[in-house]
């Protein structure tokens, strides 16, 4: 696979799966203390990574979940951010300024904080009341944090009696590293072909929905815009027909990120429209990929993991075909702002 | 003013202000019955119009407010959508399919529904438990619905003792029609100039925050994309530095929609960046406009009204300078989808 270190990937994935005993302690302790509101807080990619769980908890749980952009939460405040709140934040480096500041802000308001980091001893790890640690290369950070968030947040649901199959799903999570690797291998030809065909595209419309929407939003912003300097419009499938559709012409690149949750019919509708009006429709559908060792009944929850791991492969191929390093920046860590 | 009927505008604005007695009845009745969750539901523009109130209630109230995209809510469901829920929906025509379907869906789940419509006897008006009616031309629908939503939703806050100045603000609302007209007149030269200068732009980056973010999102999608066929990226100021900034070059059009709430410093930060790296920065700041008859202490809540009324003027000038009718569509009401 292009620019891919399988050994490193498997190590990171296994590490993520293996935070389970620590998750159990946190869920038990937090649930025993009791909480009213669960905040998921981040910025950009680290906020977007929370969105699948915002969706999944809203769909399947009575937990009052609220996803917030760190900087906005800190200036706006929330009447629910108090000693009855639990706040989950993630920062691989443990140093992301806005995330660290948000963790402090939430603690000052009495909330219990849980930090997901790549390393102990970092500012977020020091501030958070509870910490999950799994070192990861940037390349696999999405998968790694998603796995840990599944363990943690479905753990909270299970503790409320809202996800009785939790331990069974967690048992199957041991098969995830290999399963996700299989996805990567299977999708690579498609990703390579897309990158070759679209290397000169200057604009993509990305459409997603449900538990996949967060990946749609962040792939547009954090990869295509930030790392490849390509303009994007990311649009939720349920919003597509309320404006953005009018931009579709026969040479407009439309990318569908299809998952397998309840919102799939919304994506089907966009697909039926787009296949009539553009010759540049690209469909990336998690359904095309097997997840060996994962039961069918768990697939629909996990599609964001599949999409994420697929698009990590795409990034490498875009980097190669466009001869544009994923590490190149005009501004981030180049100038002060 | 270009393509503007002052008499019609004043009539619609006064009509919106005058729903107050009906609002009082609804707030009293709903509050007496009691509710746990307040849903704001819509699609595209009618969802975006709820976002300022999502922000304002999260900032100032203990009301559990949840904004939902109609089509997603209906496939995903919510454990909070039951007899303890109140749902607010709006449709000027009263016929918008997804909104009418969502109202039915919410009622079937036991929720109390409040519909904002332009006309009685329409499907949404028939379905909703409570109705606010104010006829409006499409041109002024945004202002009209905002005014009614301020009355209704700040009414809910007031009923909980969370906005003691409510009646005072409502008294001042009688000055809003004239105040908003003043804004329109004052901003027209700036809007005309922008339209002339930017008539050939093929891409705009729009940045907003806080109670203005919904207008940023919808102006990009419902006006620039849908009505003018111009590509846009709409990005929240708190998210701007997490990816999209990398697209800014010296000839990139960046439009800032600045309001006056707590999130203004987030916009200032984007401004400080953008003024260094693009020669095409356009700043639309509500602070530049007087609102005669409105106290300073109420301004920060009302900036979305100011932004909305300003950008209605811009639309007319874009239509003229670009010789592209705001009514022209490739697909909407042209083909079936």
XYZ file of C-alpha atoms in Angstrom:
674
model
C 0.000 0.000 0.000
C 1.282 3.471 -0.862
C 3.291 5.138 1.924
C 1.815 2.830 4.506
C 3.488 1.096 7.402
C 1.303 -1.864 8.271
C 3.216 -2.691 11.417
C 2.826 0.832 12.775
C -0.849 0.876 11.832
C -1.594 -2.422 13.560
C 0.265 -1.297 16.669
C -1.750 1.929 16.897
C -5.063 0.159 16.237
C -4.336 -2.505 18.847
C -3.331 0.192 21.282
C -6.666 1.919 20.730
C -8.606 -1.299 21.268
C -6.568 -1.975 24.386
C -7.667 1.130 26.285
C -10.809 -0.846 27.209
C -9.821 -1.607 30.861
C -9.134 2.093 31.418
C -12.452 2.954 29.721
C -14.238 0.606 32.115
C -12.779 2.416 35.118
C -13.737 5.836 33.758
C -17.281 4.822 32.817
C -17.828 3.243 36.223
C -16.472 6.197 38.144
C -18.283 8.853 36.091
C -21.567 6.932 36.074
C -21.433 6.353 39.820
C -20.918 10.048 40.436
C -23.749 10.803 37.995
C -23.978 13.465 35.306
C -26.675 15.363 33.444
C -24.940 16.489 30.263
C -22.195 15.048 28.112
C -20.171 17.631 26.204
C -17.992 16.665 23.254
C -15.598 19.553 22.636
C -12.970 20.245 20.003
C -11.885 22.429 17.096
C -11.724 21.550 13.425
C -10.723 17.904 13.065
C -10.912 17.275 16.817
C -14.459 18.674 16.890
C -15.485 16.809 13.733
C -14.271 13.556 15.244
C -16.972 13.982 17.896
C -19.805 14.420 15.390
C -20.381 10.709 14.665
C -20.977 10.206 18.371
C -23.232 13.233 18.561
C -25.284 11.495 15.873
C -25.106 7.990 17.365
C -26.004 9.097 20.870
C -28.868 11.236 19.598
C -30.118 8.216 17.663
C -29.737 5.580 20.346
C -29.495 7.157 23.767
C -31.207 9.367 26.297
C -27.857 10.892 27.210
C -28.005 14.655 26.710
C -25.058 15.020 24.328
C -23.821 18.422 23.118
C -21.010 18.943 20.662
C -19.304 22.295 20.901
C -16.576 24.194 19.061
C -14.032 24.938 21.775
C -13.450 28.623 21.030
C -17.173 29.375 20.725
C -18.033 27.518 23.926
C -15.484 29.588 25.817
C -16.899 32.954 24.754
C -20.561 31.948 24.764
C -20.699 29.723 27.841
C -23.388 27.201 28.664
C -25.800 26.942 31.565
C -25.245 23.178 31.417
C -21.501 23.376 31.874
C -21.222 22.783 35.608
C -20.549 20.038 38.132
C -23.240 17.940 36.447
C -21.379 17.894 33.148
C -18.847 15.489 31.693
C -16.619 16.827 28.925
C -14.689 14.731 26.416
C -11.795 16.325 24.503
C -9.032 14.924 22.333
C -5.621 16.123 21.238
C -3.067 13.710 19.862
C -0.185 15.986 20.787
C -1.918 16.926 24.019
C -0.854 20.508 23.302
C -3.556 21.946 20.963
C -4.026 25.430 22.432
C -7.807 25.775 22.049
C -8.422 22.260 23.369
C -6.200 22.733 26.394
C -7.843 26.104 27.085
C -11.297 24.529 26.739
C -10.381 21.746 29.162
C -9.286 24.366 31.714
C -12.447 26.393 31.115
C -14.665 23.352 31.621
C -12.850 22.354 34.800
C -13.177 25.866 36.168
C -16.918 25.495 35.650
C -16.936 22.349 37.733
C -17.215 19.786 34.936
C -15.486 16.415 34.910
C -13.049 16.201 31.986
C -11.863 13.200 30.012
C -8.911 13.693 27.672
C -7.805 11.452 24.806
C -4.122 11.987 24.113
C -1.171 10.393 22.371
C 1.156 10.884 25.277
C 1.116 11.314 29.041
C 2.799 14.339 30.570
C 1.330 16.677 27.956
C -0.841 19.664 28.969
C -4.218 18.043 28.164
C -3.186 14.868 29.968
C -2.163 16.931 32.994
C -5.389 18.927 33.139
C -7.994 16.240 32.438
C -9.539 14.348 35.342
C -9.374 11.122 33.367
C -7.056 10.258 30.518
C -7.013 7.708 27.715
C -3.587 7.358 26.133
C -2.679 5.814 22.833
C 0.306 6.924 20.852
C -0.449 7.333 17.153
C 1.182 8.623 14.015
C -0.859 11.483 12.568
C -1.767 9.216 9.650
C -3.861 6.924 11.805
C -5.019 9.352 14.475
C -8.582 9.384 13.171
C -9.046 5.623 13.406
C -7.320 5.500 16.772
C -9.451 8.178 18.399
C -12.675 6.857 16.847
C -12.020 3.403 18.327
C -11.420 4.870 21.775
C -14.496 7.083 21.522
C -16.618 4.089 20.534
C -15.379 2.250 23.607
C -15.910 5.216 25.898
C -19.205 6.613 24.636
C -20.924 3.314 23.936
C -19.672 2.410 27.403
C -21.661 5.332 28.799
C -24.723 4.134 26.879
C -24.219 0.579 28.157
C -23.939 1.842 31.728
C -27.392 3.379 31.280
C -28.716 0.068 29.956
C -29.054 1.524 26.479
C -26.642 -0.715 24.597
C -26.887 -4.250 25.979
C -24.590 -5.681 23.278
C -21.707 -3.506 24.395
C -19.392 -6.213 25.732
C -20.088 -8.356 22.676
C -19.173 -5.433 20.407
C -16.054 -4.746 22.462
C -15.029 -8.398 22.120
C -15.342 -8.041 18.337
C -13.312 -4.807 18.445
C -10.266 -7.076 18.843
C -10.829 -7.949 15.176
C -10.958 -4.289 14.113
C -7.251 -3.700 13.437
C -7.141 -6.518 10.886
C -10.618 -5.641 9.541
C -9.666 -2.015 8.950
C -6.457 -3.097 7.294
C -8.535 -5.280 4.945
C -10.650 -2.227 4.068
C -7.536 -0.226 3.272
C -6.189 -2.945 0.981
C -9.525 -3.459 -0.759
C -10.192 0.202 -1.435
C -6.720 1.163 -2.610
C -7.274 0.516 -6.344
C -10.398 2.697 -6.269
C -8.599 5.449 -4.372
C -5.625 5.351 -6.699
C -7.924 5.591 -9.714
C -9.838 8.530 -8.217
C -6.615 10.396 -7.444
C -5.271 9.860 -10.967
C -8.504 10.938 -12.600
C -9.080 13.957 -10.374
C -5.578 15.242 -9.768
C -6.304 18.503 -11.566
C -9.751 19.160 -10.101
C -9.901 22.545 -8.377
C -13.236 22.050 -6.591
C -15.079 19.138 -5.032
C -18.549 18.984 -3.584
C -18.560 16.452 -0.721
C -21.833 15.019 0.544
C -22.333 12.931 3.674
C -24.955 12.220 6.310
C -25.619 10.767 9.731
C -22.645 9.263 11.519
C -20.468 9.913 8.448
C -21.187 13.665 8.207
C -18.334 14.611 10.558
C -15.828 12.861 8.276
C -17.306 14.639 5.260
C -16.930 17.993 6.979
C -13.383 17.302 8.151
C -12.084 15.608 4.999
C -13.093 18.684 3.024
C -11.622 21.112 5.523
C -8.613 19.331 7.025
C -7.386 17.321 4.028
C -8.576 18.751 0.710
C -8.457 22.391 1.818
C -5.660 22.367 4.386
C -3.335 19.697 3.026
C -4.087 19.841 -0.719
C -5.263 23.457 -1.228
C -8.313 22.354 -3.176
C -11.590 24.230 -2.746
C -14.489 22.236 -1.357
C -18.094 22.568 -0.374
C -19.139 20.058 2.222
C -22.862 19.616 2.442
C -25.127 17.352 4.476
C -27.285 15.094 2.286
C -30.422 16.397 4.026
C -29.409 19.949 3.068
C -28.161 19.276 -0.452
C -31.507 19.950 -2.121
C -31.924 23.278 -0.352
C -29.461 25.273 -2.407
C -26.168 23.620 -3.265
C -27.737 21.340 -5.887
C -28.036 24.334 -8.225
C -24.237 24.362 -8.655
C -24.152 20.882 -10.167
C -23.200 20.900 -13.848
C -21.984 18.044 -15.951
C -18.335 18.702 -15.094
C -18.828 19.297 -11.351
C -17.013 16.813 -9.126
C -19.488 15.431 -6.593
C -18.157 13.001 -3.988
C -20.608 10.914 -1.972
C -19.437 9.426 1.317
C -22.030 6.734 1.950
C -22.380 4.933 5.231
C -24.854 2.340 6.419
C -26.916 4.022 9.106
C -30.550 5.181 8.998
C -29.645 8.211 6.897
C -28.580 6.124 3.882
C -31.838 6.911 2.006
C -30.902 10.607 2.147
C -27.646 9.760 0.364
C -29.490 7.572 -2.153
C -31.618 10.575 -3.077
C -28.558 12.723 -3.742
C -27.050 9.874 -5.752
C -30.139 9.558 -7.970
C -29.989 13.286 -8.665
C -26.234 13.556 -9.181
C -25.952 10.599 -11.537
C -28.259 12.430 -13.933
C -26.574 15.810 -13.868
C -22.836 15.320 -13.533
C -20.389 13.075 -15.322
C -18.016 13.408 -12.380
C -19.861 11.581 -9.639
C -17.664 9.533 -7.282
C -19.320 7.221 -4.792
C -17.412 5.884 -1.813
C -19.675 3.396 -0.113
C -18.689 1.534 3.046
C -21.076 -1.239 2.029
C -18.596 -2.409 -0.616
C -16.093 -3.496 2.034
C -16.045 -6.515 4.285
C -15.213 -6.202 7.948
C -14.009 -9.700 8.831
C -14.817 -10.603 12.423
C -17.426 -7.859 12.855
C -21.089 -8.922 13.067
C -23.580 -7.425 10.678
C -25.574 -6.019 13.580
C -22.638 -3.778 14.574
C -21.710 -2.552 11.082
C -24.120 0.359 10.940
C -22.578 1.941 14.029
C -19.053 1.581 12.685
C -19.282 3.030 9.202
C -17.451 6.191 10.179
C -14.418 4.045 10.984
C -14.621 2.468 7.553
C -14.983 5.802 5.749
C -12.129 7.286 7.758
C -9.744 4.456 7.038
C -10.699 4.519 3.328
C -10.065 8.240 2.993
C -6.698 7.958 4.760
C -5.700 5.836 1.760
C -7.079 8.437 -0.646
C -4.986 11.179 0.966
C -1.770 9.304 0.207
C -2.769 8.862 -3.413
C -3.761 12.499 -3.808
C -0.395 13.476 -2.342
C 1.405 11.346 -4.912
C -0.665 12.125 -8.010
C -0.833 15.847 -7.278
C 2.795 15.978 -6.168
C 1.633 18.039 -3.196
C 2.931 16.948 0.202
C 0.288 16.477 2.885
C 2.629 18.360 5.202
C 2.843 21.535 3.140
C 1.216 24.619 4.688
C 0.996 28.269 3.720
C 0.141 29.483 7.216
C -0.302 26.783 9.892
C 2.881 26.667 11.968
C 4.484 28.919 9.330
C 3.236 32.289 10.513
C 1.649 33.496 13.758
C -2.079 34.249 13.735
C -33.591 51.504 -3.037
C -33.062 48.990 -5.819
C -36.103 46.776 -6.475
C -37.533 47.530 -3.080
C -41.099 48.270 -2.095
C -40.921 50.161 1.185
C -44.660 50.018 1.766
C -44.742 46.248 1.382
C -41.674 45.893 3.605
C -43.129 48.025 6.393
C -46.399 46.127 6.226
C -44.661 42.756 6.579
C -42.406 43.984 9.384
C -45.318 45.479 11.305
C -47.270 42.278 10.785
C -44.384 40.315 12.299
C -44.168 42.615 15.313
C -47.922 42.389 15.729
C -48.039 38.634 16.335
C -47.104 39.441 19.952
C -50.584 38.871 21.481
C -50.736 35.454 19.798
C -47.202 34.726 21.035
C -48.295 35.542 24.585
C -51.108 33.002 24.379
C -48.826 30.284 23.019
C -46.063 30.905 25.557
C -48.574 30.875 28.417
C -50.282 27.711 27.256
C -47.092 25.787 26.464
C -45.361 26.890 29.653
C -48.335 25.954 31.807
C -48.423 22.492 30.274
C -44.659 22.246 30.770
C -41.982 20.858 28.466
C -38.496 19.391 28.745
C -37.041 19.965 25.301
C -37.460 22.637 22.658
C -36.838 21.454 19.111
C -36.221 23.911 16.282
C -36.739 22.020 13.022
C -36.328 22.943 9.376
C -34.423 22.335 6.138
C -31.953 24.617 4.395
C -33.032 28.216 4.901
C -35.811 27.262 7.305
C -33.332 25.307 9.449
C -30.678 28.019 9.248
C -33.201 30.591 10.439
C -33.379 28.634 13.706
C -29.613 28.690 14.298
C -29.418 32.203 15.803
C -31.899 31.067 18.447
C -30.019 27.851 19.013
C -27.044 30.080 19.795
C -28.944 32.664 21.847
C -30.762 30.118 23.977
C -27.577 28.150 24.571
C -25.916 31.399 25.658
C -28.661 32.761 27.863
C -31.081 30.042 28.890
C -31.448 26.719 30.664
C -33.971 25.631 28.039
C -32.779 22.424 26.403
C -32.817 23.604 22.777
C -32.056 21.272 19.869
C -31.916 22.320 16.237
C -32.543 19.527 13.770
C -32.540 19.081 9.997
C -36.067 17.822 9.259
C -35.159 14.915 6.978
C -32.437 13.643 9.293
C -34.610 13.878 12.380
C -37.253 11.760 10.675
C -34.911 8.890 9.828
C -32.774 9.086 12.965
C -35.414 9.839 15.582
C -34.784 11.257 19.043
C -35.452 9.888 22.505
C -36.417 13.428 23.506
C -39.119 13.782 20.880
C -42.190 12.893 22.901
C -45.039 14.501 24.838
C -42.467 16.536 26.772
C -41.205 18.224 23.634
C -42.190 21.456 21.912
C -41.294 21.775 18.240
C -41.048 25.026 16.280
C -41.162 24.910 12.463
C -41.581 27.551 9.798
C -42.714 27.553 6.191
C -43.775 30.753 4.495
C -45.872 28.892 1.941
C -47.010 26.439 4.605
C -46.460 23.714 2.002
C -42.720 22.836 2.205
C -42.827 19.038 1.969
C -40.077 18.150 4.443
C -41.339 20.667 7.005
C -44.923 19.469 6.780
C -43.744 15.853 7.048
C -41.576 16.753 10.058
C -44.508 18.469 11.771
C -46.598 15.323 11.290
C -43.760 13.127 12.510
C -43.297 15.234 15.645
C -47.026 15.221 16.406
C -47.147 11.456 15.982
C -44.450 11.277 18.646
C -46.606 13.276 21.015
C -44.831 16.619 20.748
C -46.553 20.004 20.772
C -45.969 21.818 17.477
C -45.833 25.530 16.708
C -45.879 26.576 13.057
C -44.871 29.928 11.580
C -46.606 30.424 8.244
C -47.501 33.102 5.747
C -51.064 31.958 5.372
C -53.757 30.082 7.268
C -55.407 27.086 5.645
C -52.051 25.751 4.402
C -50.851 22.247 5.376
C -48.394 23.368 8.100
C -51.018 25.710 9.568
C -53.524 22.849 9.604
C -51.181 20.378 11.298
C -49.525 22.576 13.925
C -51.064 22.827 17.388
C -50.302 26.541 17.474
C -49.829 28.890 14.554
C -48.264 32.293 14.031
C -49.339 33.877 10.769
C -47.758 36.739 8.921
C -47.968 37.095 5.182
C -44.661 38.052 3.608
C -43.111 38.444 0.195
C -40.160 36.070 -0.183
C -37.856 39.083 -0.176
C -38.563 39.894 3.438
C -39.347 36.436 4.787
C -36.098 36.230 6.727
C -36.698 39.434 8.688
C -40.323 38.533 9.259
C -39.647 35.083 10.668
C -36.707 36.280 12.755
C -38.891 38.908 14.423
C -41.555 36.351 15.244
C -38.974 33.873 16.529
C -37.470 36.549 18.781
C -40.901 37.216 20.214
C -41.697 33.540 20.677
C -38.386 32.159 21.895
C -37.400 35.077 24.107
C -40.970 34.741 25.379
C -40.168 31.190 26.459
C -37.031 32.451 28.197
C -38.977 35.219 29.901
C -41.584 32.729 31.098
C -38.756 30.883 32.848
C -37.565 34.125 34.430
C -34.455 34.118 32.259
C -35.018 37.336 30.328
C -36.578 39.910 32.637
C -36.308 42.702 30.053
C -38.563 40.851 27.634
C -41.551 43.212 27.690
C -39.243 46.203 27.402
C -37.570 44.656 24.358
C -40.969 43.827 22.863
C -42.054 47.435 23.342
C -38.977 48.543 21.404
C -39.743 45.992 18.677
C -42.406 48.453 17.514
C -39.481 50.559 16.310
C -37.897 47.682 14.401
C -39.652 48.131 11.045
C -38.355 51.687 10.692
C -34.969 50.771 12.228
C -34.440 47.922 9.768
C -35.461 50.165 6.901
C -32.795 52.647 8.053
C -30.210 49.870 7.965
C -31.213 48.968 4.424
C -30.891 52.573 3.258
C -27.572 53.099 5.022
C -25.934 49.946 3.712
C -27.092 50.218 0.102
C -24.060 52.158 -1.229
C -21.717 49.575 0.284
C -23.753 46.694 -1.121
C -23.935 48.271 -4.551
C -20.185 48.801 -4.553
C -19.516 45.211 -3.488
C -21.788 43.857 -6.214
C -20.124 45.969 -8.892
C -16.638 45.023 -7.786
C -17.363 41.341 -7.350
C -19.792 40.601 -10.139
C -17.368 38.253 -11.844
C -16.137 36.435 -8.748
C -16.661 32.679 -9.054
C -15.959 31.783 -5.405
C -16.496 33.423 -2.051
C -15.398 32.319 1.389
C -18.008 33.468 3.926
C -17.143 33.631 7.598
C -19.565 34.166 10.476
C -19.991 33.257 14.133
C -22.381 33.088 17.039
C -25.900 34.305 16.370
C -24.878 35.350 12.839
C -23.521 31.952 11.773
C -26.910 30.709 10.536
C -27.154 33.657 8.133
C -23.620 32.977 6.912
C -24.499 29.358 6.218
C -27.757 30.196 4.482
C -26.564 33.206 2.495
C -23.872 31.031 0.962
C -26.208 28.143 0.253
C -29.591 29.739 -0.479
C -28.519 32.958 -2.203
C -25.014 32.755 -3.654
C -25.219 29.073 -4.599
C -28.919 28.603 -5.299
C -29.898 31.989 -6.710
C -26.604 33.195 -8.216
C -24.794 29.924 -9.029
C -21.584 31.097 -7.355
C -19.460 28.620 -5.429
C -19.023 29.304 -1.736
C -17.389 27.936 1.347
C -19.148 28.957 4.511
C -17.015 28.549 7.582
C -17.528 29.344 11.253
C -14.956 31.827 12.575
C -13.995 29.371 15.330
C -13.251 26.753 12.651
C -11.549 28.988 10.102
C -8.038 28.392 11.441
C -8.457 24.628 11.377
C -8.120 24.102 7.645
C -9.887 26.570 5.395
C -7.373 29.350 6.050
C -4.865 27.529 3.844
C -6.954 28.405 0.773
C -6.552 32.138 1.265
C -4.429 33.757 -1.429
C -4.163 37.393 -2.347
C -7.012 37.155 -4.854
C -9.384 35.045 -2.704
C -12.663 36.748 -1.885
C -13.245 36.511 1.875
C -16.490 37.931 3.237
C -16.823 38.544 6.968
C -20.318 38.808 8.445
C -19.648 40.477 11.782
C -22.218 40.738 14.513
C -22.010 42.128 18.020
C -22.390 39.153 20.337
C -19.772 37.450 22.526
C -18.197 35.737 19.522
C -17.021 38.990 17.936
C -13.397 38.408 19.055
C -13.403 35.208 16.969
C -14.306 37.301 13.905
C -11.678 39.909 14.798
C -9.051 37.178 14.718
C -10.101 36.087 11.219
C -10.095 39.728 10.142
C -6.549 40.288 11.396
C -5.415 37.260 9.425
C -7.367 37.937 6.242
C -6.357 41.577 5.932
C -2.747 40.436 5.659
C -3.207 37.698 3.084
C -5.955 38.730 0.674
C -6.600 41.910 -1.221
C -10.245 40.898 -1.534
C -11.465 41.107 2.030
C -15.018 42.434 2.467
C -16.255 43.213 5.952
C -19.948 43.609 6.658
C -20.246 44.743 10.236
C -23.593 45.364 11.932
C -21.842 47.797 14.260
C -21.685 50.366 11.459
C -25.468 50.786 11.444
C -27.761 52.605 13.800
C -30.967 51.035 15.022
C -33.073 54.049 15.998
C -35.430 53.263 18.853
C -33.533 50.141 19.963
C -31.557 50.319 23.219
C -27.891 49.439 23.208
C -28.523 46.650 25.703
C -30.685 44.799 23.154
C -28.440 45.256 20.118
C -26.239 42.235 20.697
C -29.232 39.901 20.567
C -30.547 41.436 17.360
C -27.511 41.478 15.099
C -28.812 38.604 13.002
C -31.758 40.789 12.011
C -29.369 43.518 10.935
C -27.144 41.155 8.933
C -30.187 39.578 7.299
C -31.728 42.861 6.251
C -28.347 44.094 4.932
C -27.778 41.008 2.823
C -31.291 41.206 1.366
C -30.098 44.478 -0.152
C -26.928 42.843 -1.433
C -28.943 40.131 -3.208
C -30.794 42.737 -5.268
C -27.541 44.370 -6.303
C -25.914 41.076 -7.220
C -28.971 40.260 -9.317
C -28.607 43.521 -11.201
C -24.836 43.657 -11.626
C -24.568 40.008 -12.576
C -27.686 40.132 -14.744
C -28.761 36.894 -13.081
C -32.320 36.765 -11.783
C -32.724 35.633 -8.190
C -35.585 33.467 -9.445
C -33.580 31.483 -11.973
C -33.109 27.790 -11.148
C -31.550 24.852 -12.940
C -33.382 22.212 -10.908
C -35.622 23.486 -8.090
C -39.219 23.395 -9.279
C -37.842 22.717 -12.788
C -37.274 18.971 -12.552
C -38.444 16.299 -10.113
C -35.893 14.912 -7.638
